[in-house]
Short mmCIF file of C-alpha atoms in Angstrom, two decimals:
data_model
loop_
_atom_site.label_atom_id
_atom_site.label_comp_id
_atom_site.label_asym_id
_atom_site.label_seq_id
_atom_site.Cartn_x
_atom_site.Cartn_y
_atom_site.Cartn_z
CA UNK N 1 -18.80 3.03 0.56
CA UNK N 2 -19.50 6.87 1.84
CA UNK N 3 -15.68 6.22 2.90
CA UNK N 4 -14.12 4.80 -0.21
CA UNK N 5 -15.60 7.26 -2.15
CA UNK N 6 -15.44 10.44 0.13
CA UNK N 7 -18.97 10.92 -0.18
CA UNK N 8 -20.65 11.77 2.69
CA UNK N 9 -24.61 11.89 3.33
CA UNK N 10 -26.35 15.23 3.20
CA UNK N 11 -27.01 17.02 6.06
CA UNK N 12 -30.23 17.71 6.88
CA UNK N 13 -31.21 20.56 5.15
CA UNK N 14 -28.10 20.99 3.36
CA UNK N 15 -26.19 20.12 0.37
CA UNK N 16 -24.51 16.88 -0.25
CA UNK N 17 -20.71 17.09 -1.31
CA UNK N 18 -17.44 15.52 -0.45
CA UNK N 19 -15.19 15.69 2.65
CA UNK N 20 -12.31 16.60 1.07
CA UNK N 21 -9.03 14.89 3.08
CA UNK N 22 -5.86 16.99 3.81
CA UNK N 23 -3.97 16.64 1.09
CA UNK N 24 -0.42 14.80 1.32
CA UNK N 25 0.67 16.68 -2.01
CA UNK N 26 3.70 18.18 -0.30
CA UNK N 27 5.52 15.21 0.67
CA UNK N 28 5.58 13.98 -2.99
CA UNK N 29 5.24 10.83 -2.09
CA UNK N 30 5.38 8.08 -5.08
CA UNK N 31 3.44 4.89 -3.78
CA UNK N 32 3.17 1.25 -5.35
CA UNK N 33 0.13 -0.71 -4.84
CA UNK N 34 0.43 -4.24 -5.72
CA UNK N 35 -2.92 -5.69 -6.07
CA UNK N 36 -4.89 -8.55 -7.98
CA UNK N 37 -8.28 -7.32 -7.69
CA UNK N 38 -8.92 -4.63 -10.10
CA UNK N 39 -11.85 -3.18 -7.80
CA UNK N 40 -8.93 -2.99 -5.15
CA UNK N 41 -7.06 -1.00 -7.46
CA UNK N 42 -9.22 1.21 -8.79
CA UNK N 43 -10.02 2.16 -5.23
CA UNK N 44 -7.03 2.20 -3.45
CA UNK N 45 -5.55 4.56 -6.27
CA UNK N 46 -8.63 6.60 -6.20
CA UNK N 47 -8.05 7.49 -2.16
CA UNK N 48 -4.57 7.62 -2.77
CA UNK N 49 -5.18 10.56 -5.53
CA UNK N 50 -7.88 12.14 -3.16
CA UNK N 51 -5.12 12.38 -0.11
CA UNK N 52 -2.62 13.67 -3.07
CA UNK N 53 -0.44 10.84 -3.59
CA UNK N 54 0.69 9.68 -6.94
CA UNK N 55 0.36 5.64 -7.13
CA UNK N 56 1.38 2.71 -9.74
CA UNK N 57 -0.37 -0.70 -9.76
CA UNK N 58 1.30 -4.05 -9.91
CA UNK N 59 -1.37 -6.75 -10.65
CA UNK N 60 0.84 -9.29 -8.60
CA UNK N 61 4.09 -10.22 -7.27
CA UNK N 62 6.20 -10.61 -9.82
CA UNK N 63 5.40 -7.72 -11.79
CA UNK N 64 6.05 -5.46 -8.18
CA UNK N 65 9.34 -7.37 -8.32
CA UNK N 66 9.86 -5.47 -11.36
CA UNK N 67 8.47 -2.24 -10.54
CA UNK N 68 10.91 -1.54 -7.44
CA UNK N 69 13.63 -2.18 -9.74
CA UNK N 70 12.74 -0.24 -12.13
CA UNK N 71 11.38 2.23 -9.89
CA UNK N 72 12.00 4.24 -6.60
CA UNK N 73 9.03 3.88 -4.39
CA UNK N 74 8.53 5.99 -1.02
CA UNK N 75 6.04 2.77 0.18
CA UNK N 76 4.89 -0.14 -1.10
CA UNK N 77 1.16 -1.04 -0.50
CA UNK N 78 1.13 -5.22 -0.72
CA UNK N 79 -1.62 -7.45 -1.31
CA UNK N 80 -0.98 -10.35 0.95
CA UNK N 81 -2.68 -13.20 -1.55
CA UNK N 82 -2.31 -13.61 -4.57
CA UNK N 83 -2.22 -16.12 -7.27
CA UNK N 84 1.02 -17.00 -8.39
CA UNK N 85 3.52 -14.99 -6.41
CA UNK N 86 2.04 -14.11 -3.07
CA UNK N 87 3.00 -11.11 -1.15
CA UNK N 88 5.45 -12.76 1.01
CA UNK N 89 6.93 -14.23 -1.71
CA UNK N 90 7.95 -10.75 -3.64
CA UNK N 91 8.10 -8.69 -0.37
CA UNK N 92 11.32 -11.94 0.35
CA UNK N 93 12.55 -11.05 -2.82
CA UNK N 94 12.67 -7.21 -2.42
CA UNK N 95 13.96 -7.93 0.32
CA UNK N 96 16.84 -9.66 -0.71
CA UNK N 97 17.53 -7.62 -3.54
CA UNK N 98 17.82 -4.82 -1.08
CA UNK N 99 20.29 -6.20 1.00
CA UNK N 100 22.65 -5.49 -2.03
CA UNK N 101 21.03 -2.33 -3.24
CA UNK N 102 21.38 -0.32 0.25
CA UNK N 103 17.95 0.85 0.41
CA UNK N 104 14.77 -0.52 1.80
CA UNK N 105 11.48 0.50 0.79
CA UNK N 106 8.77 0.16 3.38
CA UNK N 107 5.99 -2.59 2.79
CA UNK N 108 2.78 -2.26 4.22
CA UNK N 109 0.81 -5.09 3.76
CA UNK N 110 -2.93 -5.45 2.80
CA UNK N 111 -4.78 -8.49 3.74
CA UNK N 112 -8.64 -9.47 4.91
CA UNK N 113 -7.07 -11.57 7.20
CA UNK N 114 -7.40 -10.39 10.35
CA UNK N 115 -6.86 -13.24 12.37
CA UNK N 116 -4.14 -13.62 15.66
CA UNK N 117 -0.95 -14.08 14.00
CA UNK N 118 -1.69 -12.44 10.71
CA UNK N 119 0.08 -9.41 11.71
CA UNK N 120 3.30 -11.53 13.14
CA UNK N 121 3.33 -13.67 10.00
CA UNK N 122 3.48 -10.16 7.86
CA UNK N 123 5.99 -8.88 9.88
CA UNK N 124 8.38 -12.02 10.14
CA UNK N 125 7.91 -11.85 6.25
CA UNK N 126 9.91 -8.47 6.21
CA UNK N 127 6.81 -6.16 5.88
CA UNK N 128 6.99 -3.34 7.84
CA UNK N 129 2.96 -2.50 9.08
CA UNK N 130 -0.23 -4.24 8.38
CA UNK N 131 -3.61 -3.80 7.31
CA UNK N 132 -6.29 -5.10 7.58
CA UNK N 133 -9.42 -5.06 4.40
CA UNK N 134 -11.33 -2.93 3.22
CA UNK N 135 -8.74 -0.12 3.22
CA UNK N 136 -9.64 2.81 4.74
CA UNK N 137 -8.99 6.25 3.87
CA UNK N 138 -7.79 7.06 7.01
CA UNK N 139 -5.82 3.75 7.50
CA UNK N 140 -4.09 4.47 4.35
CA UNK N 141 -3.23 8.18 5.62
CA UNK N 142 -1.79 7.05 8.51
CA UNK N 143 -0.09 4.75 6.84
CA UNK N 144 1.86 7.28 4.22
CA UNK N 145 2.48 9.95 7.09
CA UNK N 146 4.16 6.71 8.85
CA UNK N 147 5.99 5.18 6.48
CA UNK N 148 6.06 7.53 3.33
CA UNK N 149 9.38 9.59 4.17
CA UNK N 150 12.65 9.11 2.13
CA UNK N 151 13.81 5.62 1.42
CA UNK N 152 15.81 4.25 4.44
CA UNK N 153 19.36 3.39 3.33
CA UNK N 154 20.73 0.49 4.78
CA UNK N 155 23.71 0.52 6.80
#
């Protein structure tokens, strides 16, 4: 939780406080994270904020569908199950919609599977990276220095 929260124990015989991350302000990054677990979005927005990132929620697949059209994201942070429209499902029909748009988004998927094969199966989806729950703040930093530049365009 001291993680999630940026809260760190006291030292002894100091004060408590947060460990503030380096911010990723500059890059002005715009991120979509498409989860169906509200705690899962309240947190992954909240160390998204803290690492200066401004982020959107989609509640499931179809409604991330929506939000790349609608929207230009710099990444897309994808919940691999969900109910409905799973996140193979919308990331293959992203996908395809790209392949006539001439841009590709990057999709980083977000699963608690962490099994042999998990990452593969992400990948072959068209997902770009993979990981693994609980989110980390520094999982999710690495991911938007990685994958958070300008949308690729497609030749």
């Amino acid at each position: 939780l001291a993680d999630v929260t940026g809260r760190r124990a006291a030292p002894a015989g100091g004060s408590g406080g947060r460990a503030e991350p380096e911010s990723l302000k500059g890059l002005g990054l715009r991120v979509l994270v498409v989860e169906d677990n509200t705690v899962n979005q309240k947190l992954a927005v909240r160390m998204l904020e803290r690492l200066g990132v401004d982020a959107d929620v989609a509640a499931c697949g179809h409604d991330a569908i929506e939000s790349v059209v609608r929207q230009r994201y710099d990444i897309v942070f994808m919940d691999v199950q969900m109910p409905d429209m799973d996140g193979y499902e919308a990331t293959a029909v992203i996908r395809r919609r790209e392949a006539t748009s001439g841009t590709r988004v990057p999709i980083v998927a977000m699963t608690a599977h962490a099994l042999e094969g998990d990452r593969e199966r992400c990948l072959e989806a068209g997902m770009d990276d993979y990981m693994s729950k609980p989110i980390r703040p520094d999982g999710l930093r690495a991911a938007l220095v990685r994958w958070g530049g300008p949308v690729e365009e497609v030749a």
